[in-house]
Amino acid sequence: MGTIRLPALSMDGDYVIGGVLSIHHYMHTVKHNYTTMPEPLRCTGSIDSRELRFAQAMIFAIEEINNSTELLPGIKLGYQIYDSCASVPVAVHVAFQLSSGMDPVFYTGDKCSQSGLVMGVIGESGSTPSISISRIIGSFNIPQVSHFATCACLSDKQQYPTFFRTIPSDQFQADALAKLVKHFGWTWIGAVRSDSDYGNNGMASFLDAAHKEGICVEYSEAFYRTHPHSRIRRVADIIRRSTAMVVVAFAPSGDMRILLKELSLKPSPPRQWIGSESWVTDPDMRRFSFCAGAIGFGIEKSVIPGLRDFLLDLSPSTVAASPVLTEFWEDAFNCRLGKSTAIDKNVCDGTEDKQMLEKSPYTDTSQLRITNMAYKAVYAIAHAIHNAVCQETNSTTQCDKFTKTEPREVLTQLKKVHFSQNGYDVSFDANGDPVAKYELVNWQKTESGSIELVTVGHYDASLPAGQEFSINRKLTWVEGGTQVPVSVCTDSCPPGTRKVLQKGKPICCYDCKPCPEGEISNVTDSPDCFPCPKEFWPNAERDTCLPKPVEFLSFNEVLGIILAVFSVGGACLTVITAAVFYHHRKSPIVRANNSELSFLLLFSLTLCFLCSITFIGPPSEWSCMLRHTAFGITFVLCMSCVLGKTIVVLMAFKATLPGSNVMKWFGPPHQRMTVVFFTFIQVLICTIWLVLSPPFPMKNLTTYKERIILECALGSAIGFWAVLGYIGLLAVFCFVLAVLARKLPDNFNEAKLITFSMLIFCAVWITFIPAYVSSPGKFTVAVEIFAILASSFGLILCIFAPKCFIILFKPEKNTKKHLMNKNQS
């Protein structure tokens, strides 16, 4: 660019270490007219005391090395430290100047001396200038060791083969920040970054890690300190309007300072700040009190013995020899070095009280983090030079300062260095990165109202997965709170619900929908509900599965008790009827229609009433087989007796015809054989049913979703309907015969009674079929019992009630004459 740039701080030596730092944060902007030579690039703005401390730490380390008898004995290291103004053009200018090997201070003009050759470069503090510097000096194999450039992109050895750093890559910090956000349950965050390589690459790594952790970002905005004020204000307004409580900021302190200044102009809702190392550990940033409670990761705090005294050891002559130190001195004491002018009569005379510097970030050694990185970077290059020019002989170290050493040799040795300085290990992996170790720091307010940086935990990337992160101290949150703030797009879905994503929004924004019927979710924020096992059903909250209640017709419920009472009552009524008949067994009305069949019919009716009890209670293997077969056989026995009595009525009137001997063919033995024959057929049907496919107990899980029905499966539906069909066939046959005999002349024609009983019987069982098929659960059993009881009561009431009435209340009609009087109504 036509000019040689002078270093801010320099000293000659046998080997020179270069340094590039952002001592100023701005470069003077010049408009080019392309008619005259442009002005030299120059820095503007105030001095960054922190960066100046980095430079002084480098000088302090070099002086320690020059005074050491173990490291580079007999060798004097020099330095050339440049101010890049945090500007890429200036950094490029300095890089070319360092690469040329022509020391602007010590260049004689006729030859390039060894003192002008730079063995390595320390810096830059920012990632973007470091990238520019590395691309240039890397072509000359000059090693570069940065103390503060953390962009993960610089780990690419294909592009930056000579780049090393003593600070971990942002990839580790991004992963740590994502795990930190996840640890506190924040799933809805805002993100701001510097529009630079540091901010863009760091935020990209963080967003990728956050996505893997299930964290959603409401907004991600970029800004830079040279952007128009309107753009900075727009980013601030987005932060104010957002719903995310937590804001992750990946930016250097110079850029972050601009944004926080804008936010401080207008009150905004409380925000929990999560900061990257670059700004969260900067003491100057803690003047923004509304960021109290901020947390982030910082390089481990360290101690450099003697550094504080060195920082305060500024003599007037030393200050006057350096334009940078002169500017710092004048700013610190508000005076001017040199002669007084009419405008400013306050002249620095060298007697200024250095104790005034106690409160300056320049002398703050209580939180030495990045300063130690610069300190270790110097020692790393020194060890590399030592290994290149020194030899161990007879337990002594000899170094030849006249040996011409190329930066390439220092680069080779730098890859191998592994040493400990003040208890801190220094080494580089294949990518030129150190082991990643961080402290979790928290901005906490003191009783005086100031903010101090407190270490509350640690992060060590070398530990096994899941063990890297630890918190060992209580944190203070935004606005001094002690409870972890909540930052979610949607409140967590409680158990019993599932997450349903809101259309067009990130996965962290969802609605909570109750689980469908039969399904549960037993964890918070469940993405899906899952069905209960077959024999279980959700509780009312649908967050756990409970055993389904088992349902069957029980003796303990009202319906079961009522049916049991009617069953027992019917049996008792039948026994009483039998007792009445037995007591009057010789009376005409009992003897009129074969008393033997009457007693057999009463016995079968008793069994019909009692068999209905087998349908009540929990089904078992034996009860299932017994209930259907007993019911089928007893009813056929009953129908056989009724059929026999009907046939007897018909035969009795046929026998009154002249010359008829019908009764000879249907006497008592034949009646008994008829009953046995018809009953045997039903027994045979039931036997085949039980042998081939008997009824069995089963759990019905389909009729009701929320409960289990214990019931008897038919086994073979054909067998069941064959039993019912046979009963129905006998009933119809009996009904037809009774209808034919109903008008035969007699005062007490039993065929009429049988007709009525069969009408009731058939009506009951015809209505039973649709009711049985359509009744659910235990009501199926209740319908079957009702049909048994109704038909049984129909038979006993229609056939035996009129006879009992005459026996007990109308004994005058219980005579043969009355029964045979055909003309009496």
mmCIF file with all atom_site columns, N, CA, C and O in Angstrom, residues 522-555:
data_model
loop_
_atom_site.group_PDB
_atom_site.id
_atom_site.type_symbol
_atom_site.label_atom_id
_atom_site.label_alt_id
_atom_site.label_comp_id
_atom_site.label_asym_id
_atom_site.label_entity_id
_atom_site.label_seq_id
_atom_site.pdbx_PDB_ins_code
_atom_site.Cartn_x
_atom_site.Cartn_y
_atom_site.Cartn_z
_atom_site.occupancy
_atom_site.B_iso_or_equiv
_atom_site.pdbx_formal_charge
_atom_site.auth_seq_id
_atom_site.auth_comp_id
_atom_site.auth_asym_id
_atom_site.auth_atom_id
_atom_site.pdbx_PDB_model_num
ATOM 1   N N  . ASN A 1 522 ? -47.624 -41.781 29.618 1.00 0.00 ? 522 ASN A N  1
ATOM 2   C CA . ASN A 1 522 ? -47.238 -41.676 31.026 1.00 0.00 ? 522 ASN A CA 1
ATOM 3   C C  . ASN A 1 522 ? -45.995 -40.837 31.254 1.00 0.00 ? 522 ASN A C  1
ATOM 4   O O  . ASN A 1 522 ? -45.395 -40.891 32.321 1.00 0.00 ? 522 ASN A O  1
ATOM 5   N N  . VAL A 1 523 ? -45.592 -40.064 30.242 1.00 0.00 ? 523 VAL A N  1
ATOM 6   C CA . VAL A 1 523 ? -44.450 -39.166 30.391 1.00 0.00 ? 523 VAL A CA 1
ATOM 7   C C  . VAL A 1 523 ? -44.849 -37.781 29.912 1.00 0.00 ? 523 VAL A C  1
ATOM 8   O O  . VAL A 1 523 ? -45.801 -37.618 29.146 1.00 0.00 ? 523 VAL A O  1
ATOM 9   N N  . THR A 1 524 ? -44.124 -36.795 30.378 1.00 0.00 ? 524 THR A N  1
ATOM 10  C CA . THR A 1 524 ? -44.357 -35.421 29.948 1.00 0.00 ? 524 THR A CA 1
ATOM 11  C C  . THR A 1 524 ? -43.864 -35.235 28.513 1.00 0.00 ? 524 THR A C  1
ATOM 12  O O  . THR A 1 524 ? -42.838 -35.790 28.127 1.00 0.00 ? 524 THR A O  1
ATOM 13  N N  . ASP A 1 525 ? -44.612 -34.451 27.741 1.00 0.00 ? 525 ASP A N  1
ATOM 14  C CA . ASP A 1 525 ? -44.257 -34.147 26.346 1.00 0.00 ? 525 ASP A CA 1
ATOM 15  C C  . ASP A 1 525 ? -44.138 -35.410 25.498 1.00 0.00 ? 525 ASP A C  1
ATOM 16  O O  . ASP A 1 525 ? -43.223 -35.559 24.681 1.00 0.00 ? 525 ASP A O  1
ATOM 17  N N  . SER A 1 526 ? -45.066 -36.310 25.687 1.00 0.00 ? 526 SER A N  1
ATOM 18  C CA . SER A 1 526 ? -45.044 -37.542 24.894 1.00 0.00 ? 526 SER A CA 1
ATOM 19  C C  . SER A 1 526 ? -45.475 -37.234 23.460 1.00 0.00 ? 526 SER A C  1
ATOM 20  O O  . SER A 1 526 ? -46.494 -36.579 23.238 1.00 0.00 ? 526 SER A O  1
ATOM 21  N N  . PRO A 1 527 ? -44.711 -37.678 22.455 1.00 0.00 ? 527 PRO A N  1
ATOM 22  C CA . PRO A 1 527 ? -45.107 -37.418 21.065 1.00 0.00 ? 527 PRO A CA 1
ATOM 23  C C  . PRO A 1 527 ? -46.258 -38.312 20.612 1.00 0.00 ? 527 PRO A C  1
ATOM 24  O O  . PRO A 1 527 ? -46.954 -37.990 19.660 1.00 0.00 ? 527 PRO A O  1
ATOM 25  N N  . ASP A 1 528 ? -46.436 -39.424 21.288 1.00 0.00 ? 528 ASP A N  1
ATOM 26  C CA . ASP A 1 528 ? -47.482 -40.357 20.893 1.00 0.00 ? 528 ASP A CA 1
ATOM 27  C C  . ASP A 1 528 ? -48.109 -40.975 22.134 1.00 0.00 ? 528 ASP A C  1
ATOM 28  O O  . ASP A 1 528 ? -47.499 -41.021 23.208 1.00 0.00 ? 528 ASP A O  1
ATOM 29  N N  . CYS A 1 529 ? -49.328 -41.441 21.944 1.00 0.00 ? 529 CYS A N  1
ATOM 30  C CA . CYS A 1 529 ? -49.988 -42.255 22.959 1.00 0.00 ? 529 CYS A CA 1
ATOM 31  C C  . CYS A 1 529 ? -49.886 -43.712 22.519 1.00 0.00 ? 529 CYS A C  1
ATOM 32  O O  . CYS A 1 529 ? -49.804 -43.997 21.326 1.00 0.00 ? 529 CYS A O  1
ATOM 33  N N  . PHE A 1 530 ? -49.872 -44.615 23.474 1.00 0.00 ? 530 PHE A N  1
ATOM 34  C CA . PHE A 1 530 ? -49.788 -46.023 23.121 1.00 0.00 ? 530 PHE A CA 1
ATOM 35  C C  . PHE A 1 530 ? -50.920 -46.782 23.804 1.00 0.00 ? 530 PHE A C  1
ATOM 36  O O  . PHE A 1 530 ? -51.354 -46.424 24.894 1.00 0.00 ? 530 PHE A O  1
ATOM 37  N N  . PRO A 1 531 ? -51.417 -47.810 23.147 1.00 0.00 ? 531 PRO A N  1
ATOM 38  C CA . PRO A 1 531 ? -52.571 -48.529 23.699 1.00 0.00 ? 531 PRO A CA 1
ATOM 39  C C  . PRO A 1 531 ? -52.190 -49.354 24.915 1.00 0.00 ? 531 PRO A C  1
ATOM 40  O O  . PRO A 1 531 ? -51.056 -49.817 25.051 1.00 0.00 ? 531 PRO A O  1
ATOM 41  N N  . CYS A 1 532 ? -53.173 -49.521 25.792 1.00 0.00 ? 532 CYS A N  1
ATOM 42  C CA . CYS A 1 532 ? -52.979 -50.389 26.953 1.00 0.00 ? 532 CYS A CA 1
ATOM 43  C C  . CYS A 1 532 ? -53.005 -51.848 26.490 1.00 0.00 ? 532 CYS A C  1
ATOM 44  O O  . CYS A 1 532 ? -53.577 -52.170 25.453 1.00 0.00 ? 532 CYS A O  1
ATOM 45  N N  . PRO A 1 533 ? -52.408 -52.753 27.274 1.00 0.00 ? 533 PRO A N  1
ATOM 46  C CA . PRO A 1 533 ? -52.563 -54.183 26.968 1.00 0.00 ? 533 PRO A CA 1
ATOM 47  C C  . PRO A 1 533 ? -54.039 -54.567 26.941 1.00 0.00 ? 533 PRO A C  1
ATOM 48  O O  . PRO A 1 533 ? -54.893 -53.855 27.474 1.00 0.00 ? 533 PRO A O  1
ATOM 49  N N  . LYS A 1 534 ? -54.342 -55.702 26.350 1.00 0.00 ? 534 LYS A N  1
ATOM 50  C CA . LYS A 1 534 ? -55.727 -56.078 26.104 1.00 0.00 ? 534 LYS A CA 1
ATOM 51  C C  . LYS A 1 534 ? -56.572 -56.100 27.368 1.00 0.00 ? 534 LYS A C  1
ATOM 52  O O  . LYS A 1 534 ? -57.746 -55.752 27.343 1.00 0.00 ? 534 LYS A O  1
ATOM 53  N N  . GLU A 1 535 ? -55.999 -56.538 28.481 1.00 0.00 ? 535 GLU A N  1
ATOM 54  C CA . GLU A 1 535 ? -56.776 -56.686 29.696 1.00 0.00 ? 535 GLU A CA 1
ATOM 55  C C  . GLU A 1 535 ? -56.667 -55.478 30.615 1.00 0.00 ? 535 GLU A C  1
ATOM 56  O O  . GLU A 1 535 ? -56.987 -55.547 31.800 1.00 0.00 ? 535 GLU A O  1
ATOM 57  N N  . PHE A 1 536 ? -56.195 -54.352 30.048 1.00 0.00 ? 536 PHE A N  1
ATOM 58  C CA . PHE A 1 536 ? -56.069 -53.117 30.830 1.00 0.00 ? 536 PHE A CA 1
ATOM 59  C C  . PHE A 1 536 ? -56.803 -51.988 30.107 1.00 0.00 ? 536 PHE A C  1
ATOM 60  O O  . PHE A 1 536 ? -57.038 -52.038 28.900 1.00 0.00 ? 536 PHE A O  1
ATOM 61  N N  . TRP A 1 537 ? -57.112 -50.936 30.884 1.00 0.00 ? 537 TRP A N  1
ATOM 62  C CA . TRP A 1 537 ? -57.837 -49.789 30.340 1.00 0.00 ? 537 TRP A CA 1
ATOM 63  C C  . TRP A 1 537 ? -57.332 -48.524 31.026 1.00 0.00 ? 537 TRP A C  1
ATOM 64  O O  . TRP A 1 537 ? -56.988 -48.546 32.210 1.00 0.00 ? 537 TRP A O  1
ATOM 65  N N  . PRO A 1 538 ? -57.254 -47.394 30.289 1.00 0.00 ? 538 PRO A N  1
ATOM 66  C CA . PRO A 1 538 ? -56.731 -46.170 30.906 1.00 0.00 ? 538 PRO A CA 1
ATOM 67  C C  . PRO A 1 538 ? -57.623 -45.677 32.039 1.00 0.00 ? 538 PRO A C  1
ATOM 68  O O  . PRO A 1 538 ? -58.844 -45.886 32.047 1.00 0.00 ? 538 PRO A O  1
ATOM 69  N N  . ASN A 1 539 ? -56.966 -44.982 32.994 1.00 0.00 ? 539 ASN A N  1
ATOM 70  C CA . ASN A 1 539 ? -57.743 -44.293 34.023 1.00 0.00 ? 539 ASN A CA 1
ATOM 71  C C  . ASN A 1 539 ? -58.338 -43.018 33.429 1.00 0.00 ? 539 ASN A C  1
ATOM 72  O O  . ASN A 1 539 ? -58.166 -42.712 32.245 1.00 0.00 ? 539 ASN A O  1
ATOM 73  N N  . ALA A 1 540 ? -59.036 -42.238 34.258 1.00 0.00 ? 540 ALA A N  1
ATOM 74  C CA . ALA A 1 540 ? -59.712 -41.040 33.758 1.00 0.00 ? 540 ALA A CA 1
ATOM 75  C C  . ALA A 1 540 ? -58.719 -40.034 33.192 1.00 0.00 ? 540 ALA A C  1
ATOM 76  O O  . ALA A 1 540 ? -59.008 -39.326 32.222 1.00 0.00 ? 540 ALA A O  1
ATOM 77  N N  . GLU A 1 541 ? -57.516 -39.948 33.790 1.00 0.00 ? 541 GLU A N  1
ATOM 78  C CA . GLU A 1 541 ? -56.497 -39.002 33.317 1.00 0.00 ? 541 GLU A CA 1
ATOM 79  C C  . GLU A 1 541 ? -55.742 -39.535 32.114 1.00 0.00 ? 541 GLU A C  1
ATOM 80  O O  . GLU A 1 541 ? -54.959 -38.808 31.509 1.00 0.00 ? 541 GLU A O  1
ATOM 81  N N  . ARG A 1 542 ? -55.912 -40.803 31.800 1.00 0.00 ? 542 ARG A N  1
ATOM 82  C CA . ARG A 1 542 ? -55.248 -41.465 30.683 1.00 0.00 ? 542 ARG A CA 1
ATOM 83  C C  . ARG A 1 542 ? -53.721 -41.382 30.769 1.00 0.00 ? 542 ARG A C  1
ATOM 84  O O  . ARG A 1 542 ? -53.039 -41.148 29.770 1.00 0.00 ? 542 ARG A O  1
ATOM 85  N N  . ASP A 1 543 ? -53.226 -41.553 32.010 1.00 0.00 ? 543 ASP A N  1
ATOM 86  C CA . ASP A 1 543 ? -51.774 -41.550 32.190 1.00 0.00 ? 543 ASP A CA 1
ATOM 87  C C  . ASP A 1 543 ? -51.264 -42.872 32.760 1.00 0.00 ? 543 ASP A C  1
ATOM 88  O O  . ASP A 1 543 ? -50.069 -43.013 33.026 1.00 0.00 ? 543 ASP A O  1
ATOM 89  N N  . THR A 1 544 ? -52.148 -43.812 32.980 1.00 0.00 ? 544 THR A N  1
ATOM 90  C CA . THR A 1 544 ? -51.725 -45.131 33.423 1.00 0.00 ? 544 THR A CA 1
ATOM 91  C C  . THR A 1 544 ? -52.781 -46.155 33.034 1.00 0.00 ? 544 THR A C  1
ATOM 92  O O  . THR A 1 544 ? -53.962 -45.811 32.847 1.00 0.00 ? 544 THR A O  1
ATOM 93  N N  . CYS A 1 545 ? -52.355 -47.381 32.897 1.00 0.00 ? 545 CYS A N  1
ATOM 94  C CA . CYS A 1 545 ? -53.274 -48.461 32.539 1.00 0.00 ? 545 CYS A CA 1
ATOM 95  C C  . CYS A 1 545 ? -53.666 -49.225 33.799 1.00 0.00 ? 545 CYS A C  1
ATOM 96  O O  . CYS A 1 545 ? -52.801 -49.651 34.573 1.00 0.00 ? 545 CYS A O  1
ATOM 97  N N  . LEU A 1 546 ? -54.955 -49.385 33.992 1.00 0.00 ? 546 LEU A N  1
ATOM 98  C CA . LEU A 1 546 ? -55.475 -50.128 35.127 1.00 0.00 ? 546 LEU A CA 1
ATOM 99  C C  . LEU A 1 546 ? -56.114 -51.417 34.621 1.00 0.00 ? 546 LEU A C  1
ATOM 100 O O  . LEU A 1 546 ? -56.644 -51.454 33.502 1.00 0.00 ? 546 LEU A O  1
ATOM 101 N N  . PRO A 1 547 ? -56.081 -52.473 35.451 1.00 0.00 ? 547 PRO A N  1
ATOM 102 C CA . PRO A 1 547 ? -56.758 -53.702 35.018 1.00 0.00 ? 547 PRO A CA 1
ATOM 103 C C  . PRO A 1 547 ? -58.240 -53.429 34.754 1.00 0.00 ? 547 PRO A C  1
ATOM 104 O O  . PRO A 1 547 ? -58.908 -52.743 35.524 1.00 0.00 ? 547 PRO A O  1
ATOM 105 N N  . LYS A 1 548 ? -58.736 -53.954 33.661 1.00 0.00 ? 548 LYS A N  1
ATOM 106 C CA . LYS A 1 548 ? -60.156 -53.769 33.351 1.00 0.00 ? 548 LYS A CA 1
ATOM 107 C C  . LYS A 1 548 ? -61.010 -54.485 34.399 1.00 0.00 ? 548 LYS A C  1
ATOM 108 O O  . LYS A 1 548 ? -60.677 -55.584 34.833 1.00 0.00 ? 548 LYS A O  1
ATOM 109 N N  . PRO A 1 549 ? -62.113 -53.862 34.817 1.00 0.00 ? 549 PRO A N  1
ATOM 110 C CA . PRO A 1 549 ? -63.013 -54.572 35.728 1.00 0.00 ? 549 PRO A CA 1
ATOM 111 C C  . PRO A 1 549 ? -63.626 -55.777 35.022 1.00 0.00 ? 549 PRO A C  1
ATOM 112 O O  . PRO A 1 549 ? -63.994 -55.713 33.853 1.00 0.00 ? 549 PRO A O  1
ATOM 113 N N  . VAL A 1 550 ? -63.698 -56.886 35.737 1.00 0.00 ? 550 VAL A N  1
ATOM 114 C CA . VAL A 1 550 ? -64.243 -58.116 35.181 1.00 0.00 ? 550 VAL A CA 1
ATOM 115 C C  . VAL A 1 550 ? -65.743 -58.157 35.493 1.00 0.00 ? 550 VAL A C  1
ATOM 116 O O  . VAL A 1 550 ? -66.156 -57.983 36.641 1.00 0.00 ? 550 VAL A O  1
ATOM 117 N N  . GLU A 1 551 ? -66.542 -58.375 34.474 1.00 0.00 ? 551 GLU A N  1
ATOM 118 C CA . GLU A 1 551 ? -67.990 -58.337 34.625 1.00 0.00 ? 551 GLU A CA 1
ATOM 119 C C  . GLU A 1 551 ? -68.607 -59.690 34.296 1.00 0.00 ? 551 GLU A C  1
ATOM 120 O O  . GLU A 1 551 ? -68.263 -60.316 33.295 1.00 0.00 ? 551 GLU A O  1
ATOM 121 N N  . PHE A 1 552 ? -69.474 -60.149 35.155 1.00 0.00 ? 552 PHE A N  1
ATOM 122 C CA . PHE A 1 552 ? -70.293 -61.330 34.912 1.00 0.00 ? 552 PHE A CA 1
ATOM 123 C C  . PHE A 1 552 ? -71.523 -61.207 35.793 1.00 0.00 ? 552 PHE A C  1
ATOM 124 O O  . PHE A 1 552 ? -71.567 -60.384 36.720 1.00 0.00 ? 552 PHE A O  1
ATOM 125 N N  . LEU A 1 553 ? -72.523 -62.007 35.510 1.00 0.00 ? 553 LEU A N  1
ATOM 126 C CA . LEU A 1 553 ? -73.756 -61.962 36.291 1.00 0.00 ? 553 LEU A CA 1
ATOM 127 C C  . LEU A 1 553 ? -73.483 -62.600 37.652 1.00 0.00 ? 553 LEU A C  1
ATOM 128 O O  . LEU A 1 553 ? -73.272 -63.813 37.750 1.00 0.00 ? 553 LEU A O  1
ATOM 129 N N  . SER A 1 554 ? -73.465 -61.743 38.682 1.00 0.00 ? 554 SER A N  1
ATOM 130 C CA . SER A 1 554 ? -73.023 -62.188 40.000 1.00 0.00 ? 554 SER A CA 1
ATOM 131 C C  . SER A 1 554 ? -74.201 -62.287 40.962 1.00 0.00 ? 554 SER A C  1
ATOM 132 O O  . SER A 1 554 ? -75.233 -61.615 40.806 1.00 0.00 ? 554 SER A O  1
ATOM 133 N N  . PHE A 1 555 ? -74.018 -63.126 41.971 1.00 0.00 ? 555 PHE A N  1
ATOM 134 C CA . PHE A 1 555 ? -75.018 -63.224 43.035 1.00 0.00 ? 555 PHE A CA 1
ATOM 135 C C  . PHE A 1 555 ? -75.031 -61.970 43.905 1.00 0.00 ? 555 PHE A C  1
ATOM 136 O O  . PHE A 1 555 ? -75.952 -61.790 44.705 1.00 0.00 ? 555 PHE A O  1
#
